[in-house]
Coordinates of C-alpha atoms in Angstrom, one line a residue:
M1 CA 85.9 -69.3 73.7
N2 CA 82.7 -67.3 74.2
P3 CA 83.2 -63.5 74.8
I4 CA 81.0 -63.4 77.6
S5 CA 83.5 -65.8 79.7
Y6 CA 85.8 -62.6 78.8
L7 CA 83.5 -60.8 80.4
K8 CA 83.5 -62.6 83.5
K9 CA 86.4 -62.8 83.8
K10 CA 87.0 -59.3 84.3
R11 CA 88.5 -58.6 80.6
E12 CA 90.5 -55.3 80.5
I13 CA 88.2 -53.0 78.2
N14 CA 90.3 -50.1 77.4
H15 CA 88.7 -49.1 74.4
V16 CA 84.9 -49.6 73.4
V17 CA 83.6 -48.8 70.0
I18 CA 79.9 -47.9 69.6
V19 CA 78.6 -48.1 66.1
Y20 CA 75.6 -46.2 65.1
P21 CA 74.4 -49.0 61.9
F22 CA 71.9 -46.9 60.4
T23 CA 72.9 -45.8 56.6
Y24 CA 69.1 -44.1 55.8
I25 CA 70.1 -40.4 54.7
N26 CA 67.2 -37.6 55.1
P27 CA 68.2 -34.8 52.6
Y28 CA 66.8 -32.4 54.5
Y29 CA 67.9 -32.9 58.0
A30 CA 70.4 -35.0 60.0
L31 CA 70.2 -35.6 63.9
P32 CA 72.6 -37.0 65.9
P33 CA 72.2 -40.3 67.6
I34 CA 71.2 -39.0 70.9
A35 CA 70.5 -42.7 72.4
A36 CA 74.5 -43.9 71.3
E37 CA 75.6 -41.0 72.8
Y38 CA 74.1 -41.8 76.0
L39 CA 75.5 -44.6 75.9
Q40 CA 78.8 -43.3 74.7
A41 CA 78.4 -40.8 78.3
G42 CA 77.9 -43.9 80.3
V43 CA 81.1 -45.8 79.0
L44 CA 83.2 -42.5 79.9
E45 CA 82.1 -42.5 83.4
T46 CA 84.0 -45.6 83.8
K47 CA 87.2 -44.1 82.3
A48 CA 87.6 -46.4 79.4
K49 CA 88.1 -44.7 75.9
V50 CA 85.4 -44.8 73.6
T51 CA 84.7 -43.8 69.7
L52 CA 81.0 -43.1 68.5
L53 CA 80.9 -43.9 64.8
D54 CA 78.1 -43.0 62.5
M55 CA 77.4 -45.1 59.8
R56 CA 75.9 -42.3 57.9
Y57 CA 78.9 -40.2 57.8
E58 CA 81.7 -43.5 57.9
K59 CA 83.6 -45.2 55.0
N60 CA 85.8 -47.9 56.4
V61 CA 85.8 -48.6 60.0
S62 CA 87.3 -52.2 60.1
E63 CA 90.2 -51.0 62.2
Y64 CA 88.0 -49.2 64.9
L65 CA 86.5 -52.8 65.0
K66 CA 89.6 -55.1 65.1
T67 CA 90.9 -53.5 67.8
A68 CA 88.0 -52.8 70.1
D69 CA 88.0 -54.5 73.4
L70 CA 84.3 -54.1 73.2
V71 CA 82.0 -53.3 70.3
C72 CA 78.1 -51.7 70.7
L73 CA 75.8 -51.1 68.2
Y74 CA 73.3 -49.3 69.3
G75 CA 70.8 -46.5 68.4
Y76 CA 67.2 -45.2 67.8
F77 CA 65.5 -43.1 64.9
E78 CA 65.4 -39.9 66.7
D79 CA 62.8 -38.7 64.2
C80 CA 59.6 -40.4 64.1
S81 CA 59.1 -39.8 60.5
I82 CA 61.8 -42.5 58.9
F83 CA 60.8 -45.5 61.7
G84 CA 59.3 -47.2 58.6
K85 CA 63.8 -47.3 56.9
W86 CA 65.3 -48.4 60.0
K87 CA 66.1 -51.6 57.9
I88 CA 68.5 -49.5 56.0
H89 CA 71.5 -50.7 57.7
I90 CA 74.8 -52.7 57.9
I91 CA 74.3 -54.6 61.2
P92 CA 75.6 -58.1 59.3
E93 CA 78.3 -56.5 57.5
V94 CA 79.8 -54.6 60.8
L95 CA 79.4 -57.6 62.7
S96 CA 81.7 -59.8 60.2
M97 CA 84.4 -57.6 61.0
I98 CA 84.5 -57.8 64.5
P99 CA 87.2 -60.8 65.8
E100 CA 85.3 -63.7 67.5
T101 CA 87.1 -63.1 70.4
T102 CA 85.5 -59.4 71.3
P103 CA 82.2 -59.4 73.2
V104 CA 79.7 -57.5 71.5
V105 CA 76.8 -55.2 73.2
A106 CA 73.8 -54.3 71.3
G107 CA 70.6 -52.1 71.9
G108 CA 67.8 -50.0 70.3
T109 CA 66.0 -50.3 67.1
G110 CA 66.3 -53.4 65.4
F111 CA 67.1 -55.7 68.8
K112 CA 63.9 -55.7 70.8
D113 CA 63.1 -59.0 69.9
Y114 CA 65.8 -60.5 71.9
E115 CA 65.8 -64.3 71.4
E116 CA 65.4 -63.6 67.6
V117 CA 68.3 -61.0 67.8
F118 CA 70.4 -64.2 68.9
R119 CA 69.4 -66.6 66.8
I120 CA 70.2 -63.9 63.6
Y121 CA 73.1 -62.8 64.9
P122 CA 75.4 -65.5 66.8
K123 CA 78.0 -62.7 67.6
I124 CA 76.1 -60.5 69.7
D125 CA 76.5 -61.3 73.6
V126 CA 74.2 -58.7 75.2
I127 CA 71.2 -57.0 74.9
I128 CA 70.7 -53.8 76.9
R129 CA 67.1 -53.0 77.5
G130 CA 65.6 -49.1 78.2
N131 CA 68.0 -46.1 78.6
P132 CA 71.6 -47.6 78.3
E133 CA 74.0 -45.0 80.2
I134 CA 73.5 -47.1 83.8
P135 CA 73.3 -50.8 82.6
I136 CA 77.0 -49.8 80.2
M137 CA 78.5 -48.4 83.4
E138 CA 77.5 -51.6 85.7
L139 CA 78.2 -54.1 83.2
L140 CA 82.3 -52.6 81.8
N141 CA 82.5 -51.8 86.3
S142 CA 81.4 -55.6 87.5
G143 CA 83.0 -57.3 84.3
S144 CA 80.2 -59.8 84.4
P145 CA 76.3 -59.0 83.2
E146 CA 74.5 -61.7 85.6
N147 CA 73.5 -58.9 88.2
V148 CA 73.3 -55.9 85.9
K149 CA 69.8 -55.3 85.7
N150 CA 67.8 -54.1 82.5
L151 CA 70.1 -56.6 80.4
V152 CA 69.3 -60.1 78.2
Y153 CA 72.7 -62.0 77.6
R154 CA 73.5 -65.2 75.9
K155 CA 74.3 -68.2 77.9
D156 CA 74.5 -71.7 76.7
D157 CA 72.3 -70.6 73.4
K158 CA 69.6 -69.0 75.5
A159 CA 68.5 -65.8 76.4
V160 CA 68.9 -65.0 79.8
Y161 CA 66.9 -61.7 81.4
T162 CA 68.2 -59.6 84.3
E163 CA 65.8 -57.8 86.8
R164 CA 63.9 -54.9 84.7
V165 CA 63.7 -52.0 86.5
I166 CA 63.4 -47.9 85.8
H167 CA 66.7 -46.4 86.8
P168 CA 66.3 -42.7 88.2
L169 CA 67.5 -40.1 85.1
L170 CA 70.7 -39.0 86.1
E171 CA 71.8 -35.0 86.3
N172 CA 75.4 -35.3 85.3
I173 CA 75.4 -37.8 82.5
Y174 CA 74.2 -36.7 78.9
P175 CA 76.3 -36.8 75.9
R176 CA 79.3 -35.0 75.6
R177 CA 79.5 -33.1 72.6
R178 CA 83.5 -32.4 72.5
F179 CA 84.0 -36.3 72.2
R180 CA 81.7 -36.0 68.5
N181 CA 83.4 -36.5 65.3
P182 CA 83.5 -32.8 63.6
K183 CA 82.9 -34.5 60.3
Y184 CA 79.3 -35.6 61.3
N185 CA 76.9 -32.9 60.2
Y186 CA 73.7 -32.3 61.9
H187 CA 71.7 -29.9 60.8
V188 CA 68.2 -28.9 59.8
M189 CA 67.9 -27.4 56.6
G190 CA 71.6 -26.2 56.9
I191 CA 71.3 -25.0 60.0
K192 CA 73.7 -26.6 62.7
T193 CA 71.1 -28.4 65.2
D194 CA 71.8 -30.7 68.2
L195 CA 69.2 -32.5 70.6
L196 CA 68.1 -32.4 74.2
R197 CA 66.4 -34.7 76.7
A198 CA 65.5 -33.4 79.5
G199 CA 63.2 -36.0 80.8
I200 CA 61.7 -39.2 80.2
G201 CA 58.4 -41.3 80.0
C202 CA 54.5 -40.2 80.0
N203 CA 52.1 -40.0 82.6
Y204 CA 49.2 -40.7 79.9
R205 CA 48.3 -43.9 78.4
C206 CA 46.4 -43.1 75.4
K207 CA 45.6 -46.2 73.3
F208 CA 46.8 -45.1 69.8
C209 CA 50.3 -44.7 71.8
F210 CA 52.6 -47.6 70.9
E211 CA 55.9 -45.8 70.1
Y212 CA 56.0 -42.9 72.6
G213 CA 55.0 -42.8 76.3
K214 CA 56.9 -46.0 77.2
D215 CA 60.2 -47.1 77.4
F216 CA 62.2 -48.6 75.0
D217 CA 61.0 -52.0 75.4
G218 CA 57.3 -51.3 75.2
D219 CA 56.4 -50.5 79.1
F220 CA 55.0 -47.5 80.2
M221 CA 56.8 -45.4 82.8
R222 CA 55.8 -42.7 84.2
W223 CA 57.5 -39.0 83.6
Q224 CA 60.5 -38.0 85.2
G225 CA 62.7 -35.4 84.3
R226 CA 66.2 -33.4 85.4
S227 CA 66.5 -30.0 87.0
A228 CA 66.9 -26.8 85.2
K229 CA 70.4 -26.3 86.9
S230 CA 71.4 -29.1 85.1
L231 CA 69.6 -28.6 81.7
L232 CA 71.5 -25.3 81.5
Q233 CA 74.8 -27.1 82.4
E234 CA 74.3 -29.3 79.0
I235 CA 73.0 -26.7 76.8
Q236 CA 76.3 -24.4 77.9
E237 CA 78.4 -27.1 76.1
I238 CA 75.9 -27.0 72.8
D239 CA 77.3 -25.2 70.0
A240 CA 74.1 -25.4 67.7
S241 CA 71.8 -22.8 67.0
I242 CA 69.0 -24.9 67.0
V243 CA 68.6 -27.6 69.7
G244 CA 65.6 -29.9 69.4
W245 CA 64.0 -31.6 72.6
V246 CA 63.3 -35.2 72.2
D247 CA 61.3 -35.7 75.2
D248 CA 57.6 -37.7 74.9
D249 CA 56.7 -34.6 76.9
M250 CA 58.3 -31.7 77.1
T251 CA 55.6 -29.6 78.8
A252 CA 55.2 -32.0 81.3
D253 CA 56.5 -29.9 84.2
M254 CA 56.2 -26.1 83.3
K255 CA 57.6 -24.5 86.4
T256 CA 60.9 -26.6 85.5
L257 CA 60.9 -24.8 81.8
E258 CA 60.0 -21.5 83.5
D259 CA 62.8 -21.8 85.6
L260 CA 65.5 -23.2 82.7
S261 CA 63.8 -19.8 80.9
D262 CA 65.2 -17.6 83.5
L263 CA 68.2 -19.1 83.7
L264 CA 69.1 -19.1 79.7
I265 CA 67.6 -15.5 79.7
A266 CA 70.3 -14.4 82.7
N267 CA 73.0 -16.2 81.1
K268 CA 72.2 -14.8 77.7
I269 CA 72.4 -17.9 76.2
Q270 CA 71.3 -17.5 72.6
K271 CA 69.6 -20.8 71.2
L272 CA 66.4 -21.7 69.3
Y273 CA 64.7 -24.6 71.2
G274 CA 61.3 -26.8 69.8
G275 CA 59.8 -30.1 71.1
T276 CA 56.6 -31.6 71.6
G277 CA 54.2 -31.6 74.6
R278 CA 50.3 -31.6 76.3
I279 CA 48.2 -28.7 75.2
D280 CA 46.6 -29.2 78.1
H281 CA 49.8 -28.4 80.3
V282 CA 50.2 -25.0 78.9
L283 CA 46.7 -24.3 81.6
K284 CA 48.7 -25.4 84.1
S285 CA 51.2 -22.2 83.7
S286 CA 50.8 -18.9 82.5
V287 CA 51.1 -16.3 79.6
E288 CA 53.9 -15.0 81.8
T289 CA 55.7 -18.3 81.8
L290 CA 54.9 -18.6 77.8
K291 CA 56.4 -15.3 77.2
K292 CA 59.6 -16.4 79.4
M293 CA 60.0 -19.4 77.6
E294 CA 59.6 -17.3 73.6
K295 CA 62.3 -14.5 75.3
A296 CA 64.5 -17.8 76.4
G297 CA 64.4 -19.1 72.7
V298 CA 61.7 -21.7 72.8
I299 CA 60.9 -21.1 68.7
A300 CA 58.1 -24.0 68.5
L301 CA 56.4 -26.6 69.9
S302 CA 54.3 -29.0 69.1
F303 CA 50.7 -30.2 70.4
G304 CA 48.6 -33.6 70.3
V305 CA 45.4 -32.1 69.4
E306 CA 44.0 -35.8 67.7
S307 CA 40.1 -34.5 67.6
L308 CA 38.0 -31.9 68.0
K309 CA 35.5 -33.9 69.3
D310 CA 35.3 -35.1 72.9
E311 CA 33.8 -38.6 72.3
T312 CA 37.0 -39.4 70.0
L313 CA 39.7 -37.9 72.8
K314 CA 37.4 -40.0 75.3
L315 CA 37.6 -43.3 73.1
Y316 CA 41.5 -42.5 72.9
G317 CA 42.1 -42.1 76.7
K318 CA 43.6 -38.4 75.7
G319 CA 42.7 -36.9 79.3
Q320 CA 41.6 -34.0 77.5
N321 CA 38.7 -32.3 76.1
V322 CA 38.2 -29.6 73.3
K323 CA 37.1 -26.8 75.3
N324 CA 40.3 -27.0 77.1
V325 CA 42.5 -27.7 74.3
E326 CA 40.8 -24.2 72.9
K327 CA 41.3 -22.1 76.2
A328 CA 45.3 -23.6 75.8
M329 CA 45.2 -22.1 72.2
Q330 CA 43.8 -18.8 73.5
M331 CA 46.7 -18.6 75.8
M332 CA 49.2 -19.4 72.8
Q333 CA 48.3 -16.7 70.6
E334 CA 49.7 -14.4 73.0
T335 CA 53.0 -15.3 72.0
N336 CA 55.0 -15.5 69.0
I337 CA 55.9 -19.2 69.4
L338 CA 54.9 -21.1 66.3
L339 CA 52.4 -23.6 66.8
I340 CA 52.2 -26.9 65.7
C341 CA 49.0 -29.3 66.0
N342 CA 49.3 -33.2 65.6
F343 CA 45.9 -34.8 64.3
I344 CA 44.8 -38.3 63.9
L345 CA 42.9 -38.6 60.3
G346 CA 40.5 -41.2 60.0
S347 CA 39.7 -41.8 63.7
P348 CA 36.3 -44.3 64.5
G349 CA 33.2 -42.5 64.4
E350 CA 34.5 -39.7 62.4
T351 CA 33.1 -38.4 59.3
E352 CA 35.1 -35.8 56.1
K353 CA 33.3 -33.4 57.9
D354 CA 35.0 -33.9 61.1
I355 CA 38.3 -34.2 59.5
M356 CA 37.9 -31.3 57.8
D357 CA 36.9 -28.6 60.4
M358 CA 40.5 -29.5 61.7
L359 CA 42.0 -27.1 59.0
W360 CA 39.0 -24.5 60.0
F361 CA 40.2 -25.0 63.7
G362 CA 44.3 -24.2 62.4
R363 CA 42.9 -21.2 60.4
R364 CA 41.0 -19.9 63.4
W365 CA 43.8 -20.5 65.7
N366 CA 46.7 -19.7 63.6
V367 CA 48.5 -22.9 63.6
D368 CA 51.4 -22.7 62.0
T369 CA 51.7 -26.5 60.8
L370 CA 49.2 -29.2 60.9
V371 CA 50.3 -32.6 61.4
T372 CA 48.1 -35.1 59.8
N373 CA 48.8 -38.9 61.2
R374 CA 46.6 -41.5 59.5
F375 CA 45.1 -43.8 62.1
R376 CA 47.1 -46.8 62.6
L377 CA 45.7 -49.9 64.3
Q378 CA 48.2 -53.0 65.6
E379 CA 46.3 -56.3 66.0
D380 CA 47.8 -56.3 69.8
S381 CA 46.8 -52.8 70.5
P382 CA 44.2 -51.6 73.2
L383 CA 42.3 -49.8 70.3
Y384 CA 41.7 -53.3 68.0
D385 CA 39.0 -54.8 70.2
I386 CA 37.3 -51.8 70.7
V387 CA 37.1 -51.3 66.8
Y388 CA 36.7 -54.7 65.8
D389 CA 35.0 -58.0 66.9
R390 CA 37.5 -60.5 66.9
K391 CA 34.9 -63.4 66.1
T392 CA 33.6 -62.0 63.4
G393 CA 36.1 -59.8 61.9
K394 CA 33.8 -56.8 61.5
V395 CA 34.0 -53.4 62.3
R396 CA 31.6 -52.8 65.5
E397 CA 28.7 -50.3 64.6
G398 CA 29.8 -47.0 65.3
M399 CA 32.9 -47.5 64.6
E400 CA 32.9 -47.2 61.0
R401 CA 36.0 -44.9 59.7
V402 CA 37.4 -43.2 56.4
E403 CA 40.1 -45.0 55.4
G404 CA 41.9 -45.9 52.2
D405 CA 42.0 -43.7 48.7
A406 CA 39.0 -41.2 50.1
L407 CA 41.2 -40.7 53.3
A408 CA 44.3 -39.9 51.6
R409 CA 41.8 -37.6 49.2
I410 CA 40.7 -35.4 52.5
K411 CA 44.2 -35.7 54.5
Y412 CA 45.9 -34.0 51.4
K413 CA 43.1 -30.8 51.0
V414 CA 44.0 -30.7 55.2
K415 CA 48.0 -31.2 55.3
F416 CA 48.5 -28.8 52.0
G417 CA 45.7 -26.5 52.2
Q418 CA 46.9 -25.0 55.5
R419 CA 50.4 -23.9 53.2
T420 CA 49.0 -21.1 51.4
P421 CA 51.1 -18.4 50.7
F422 CA 49.5 -15.8 53.3
R423 CA 50.1 -18.4 55.9
M424 CA 53.4 -18.8 55.3
I425 CA 54.1 -15.2 54.9
L426 CA 52.1 -14.9 58.5
S427 CA 54.8 -17.5 59.9
L428 CA 57.9 -15.6 58.9
L429 CA 56.2 -12.3 60.2
K430 CA 55.6 -14.4 63.6
L431 CA 59.0 -15.1 63.9
Y432 CA 60.1 -11.4 63.2
R433 CA 58.1 -10.3 66.1
H434 CA 59.6 -13.8 68.4
K435 CA 61.5 -11.9 71.4
G436 CA 64.3 -14.5 71.5
M437 CA 64.7 -14.6 67.7
F438 CA 68.4 -13.8 67.2
I439 CA 68.6 -15.1 63.4
E440 CA 67.3 -13.5 60.6
P441 CA 64.2 -15.2 59.7
L442 CA 65.0 -14.7 56.4
Y443 CA 68.3 -16.0 56.3
L444 CA 66.5 -19.7 57.5
L445 CA 64.3 -19.2 54.8
C446 CA 67.3 -19.0 52.3
C447 CA 68.7 -21.8 54.2
A448 CA 65.5 -23.8 53.4
L449 CA 65.3 -22.6 50.0
E450 CA 69.2 -24.0 49.7
T451 CA 68.1 -27.5 50.6
I452 CA 64.8 -28.0 49.1
T453 CA 66.0 -27.0 45.6
M454 CA 69.0 -29.2 45.8
H455 CA 69.2 -31.6 42.4
T456 CA 66.6 -29.3 40.7
I457 CA 66.1 -26.7 37.6
L458 CA 66.8 -23.8 40.0
E459 CA 70.2 -25.1 41.5
K460 CA 71.4 -25.9 38.0
T461 CA 70.9 -22.5 36.7
K462 CA 73.7 -21.2 38.8
I463 CA 71.7 -18.0 39.3
F464 CA 69.6 -18.9 41.8
P465 CA 72.4 -20.4 44.2
L466 CA 74.4 -17.2 43.8
A467 CA 71.3 -15.0 44.7
I468 CA 70.6 -17.3 47.8
K469 CA 74.3 -17.2 49.0
G470 CA 74.4 -13.1 48.1
A471 CA 71.3 -13.0 50.3
K472 CA 72.4 -14.6 53.1
T473 CA 75.6 -12.6 53.0
I474 CA 73.7 -9.6 53.0
L475 CA 71.0 -10.8 55.7
V476 CA 74.1 -11.1 58.7
F477 CA 74.5 -7.2 58.8
A478 CA 72.4 -5.8 61.5
P479 CA 71.2 -2.7 60.0
V480 CA 69.3 -5.1 57.6
R481 CA 67.9 -7.4 59.9
H482 CA 67.0 -4.0 61.9
F483 CA 65.1 -2.8 58.8
F484 CA 63.2 -6.0 58.0
R485 CA 62.0 -6.7 61.4
I486 CA 60.3 -2.9 61.4
T487 CA 58.7 -3.7 58.1
A488 CA 57.7 -6.7 59.6
V489 CA 56.3 -5.6 62.1
L490 CA 54.4 -2.5 60.4
F491 CA 53.2 -5.0 57.4
T492 CA 51.5 -7.6 59.7
P493 CA 48.0 -6.2 60.1
V494 CA 48.2 -5.4 56.5
I495 CA 48.6 -9.5 55.8
R496 CA 46.0 -10.2 58.7
F497 CA 43.7 -8.4 56.5
V498 CA 44.2 -9.9 53.3
N499 CA 44.5 -13.2 54.8
A500 CA 41.4 -13.1 56.4
V501 CA 39.5 -12.1 53.2
F502 CA 41.2 -14.8 51.1
E503 CA 40.3 -17.1 53.6
A504 CA 36.7 -16.4 53.9
I505 CA 36.5 -16.9 50.0
D506 CA 38.6 -20.1 50.0
K507 CA 36.6 -21.8 52.3
K508 CA 33.6 -21.4 49.6
L509 CA 35.4 -21.8 46.4
E510 CA 37.9 -24.5 47.8
I511 CA 41.0 -22.7 46.0
S512 CA 43.6 -23.7 48.4
T513 CA 42.1 -27.3 49.3
G514 CA 41.9 -27.9 45.0
I515 CA 45.2 -26.3 44.2
L516 CA 47.5 -26.7 46.7
P517 CA 47.2 -30.3 47.3
R518 CA 47.9 -31.1 43.6
L519 CA 50.7 -28.6 43.5
F520 CA 52.8 -30.5 46.6
S521 CA 51.9 -34.1 45.4
Y522 CA 53.7 -33.0 41.9
L523 CA 56.3 -31.9 44.0
D524 CA 56.7 -34.9 46.1
K525 CA 56.5 -37.1 42.9
K526 CA 58.6 -35.2 40.5
V527 CA 61.1 -33.2 43.1
Y528 CA 61.3 -34.3 46.5
K529 CA 61.2 -38.1 45.8
K530 CA 64.2 -37.5 43.4
Q531 CA 66.0 -35.8 46.3
R532 CA 65.6 -38.6 48.7
I533 CA 66.7 -41.4 45.9
K534 CA 70.0 -39.0 45.5
A535 CA 70.3 -38.4 49.1
Q536 CA 71.0 -42.2 49.4
V537 CA 73.2 -42.6 46.5
N538 CA 75.1 -39.6 47.2
S539 CA 76.0 -40.8 50.7
P540 CA 79.0 -42.7 52.0
K541 CA 79.4 -46.0 50.6
P542 CA 80.6 -48.2 53.7
H543 CA 82.8 -50.7 52.8
I544 CA 84.0 -52.2 55.8

């Protein structure tokens, strides 16, 4: 009997098992599968028992699968840097252990081509489109997929689509951390980390965007967010020290961010937050708001600048210009929030000089990290017809761009030329001046060194790990932290002066843009690559 018929007969669902089936291990951080946890939150609202299994940490889950009344395979990568690794999964293995009579629901990464999914995986009965919490609640409460919006279900070996709607963002349904398995180690560089979804969607339609600002099936969705009170309630349930916003646009509602900052300060909640937003949204607030956000614990903001040419920004439909970007950057200088700027390298019509200007922009505005993304073009994207003539297949006049090995060479100069020793010290000193910083910055540095030196000669010396461990022990003492904080404030003007002299010389002699790319390239090939491989080798091997 088809498992869907069980749902139609309102088969009693007492135990739901959710499987996050992706097994790629990042050696430097691991983020919780928050999309799967939203699915779990929806199930909890129906009063059913639910178990979420993160296959990065599990081995044998066969007993869970065999005794479940419903199995869900669900999840998204919460970090865009590993989108290309989603095929590192055990979806077929999980499905092979599920009894034929058990209904299976799927959704998320790898389940977007619905009819192909049904063809490849005969056991999958229903696929959820978009945010999962409301569809799973309605599915379990009704016992049938026909009248539940945002589903695709199998019927007579055909895919049947229910009505597609954008549900309002609920204030009281979010991941409940107390149901999380304590053995799942979610962290960034060894520091316990969690994720927060404060809003969904984006009000802009940048032409280069085909991953963000959209609903999970690719349709654009206007931004909607939760209230400050709702966010406070969730944050109070989080025990991690670092919280990352997963919103497409964290800064869409600066007033809510200000209200939330007031609540966090009033309730004396100590956490560090970071997320991605639009730099022009800063202009809709004030320096006072930004300072409140700093005091509340906002440690880093990432902004998509994309280009330093108004023509390119107009081409992308970015909805901002360089003048406003620089006005907002000036406001950010009044805070000690770490500043991250994202650029697209190899844009149509831009030269090597245009790309290198991104590095000088970063230095001029004291950017702590420049994220260098290569221009990517898909044939079904709005940009394709702008750049190429489909009839001839040739690049249109004025749309020529730097690409291939030439772009790789420039990318390394920008990406690694920013990481001079003085710039890294200045970022560390900024953390010491940060009004919401409750963790000793050198402690964070020790955690980072501990993580990035795994499986290296330094770790094997035994002396280095002991020194790091000893330093971490000492740095937790208040007098030590107070001493370093005063010292950092006093030394900041000196380091700024030395850095200014160095960068004036460096721009002419190309010291950093020549030496640092080679150094980091060597580390990437000889150290980081081995660490990534070892992380997979040493991870739990599921033997379902």
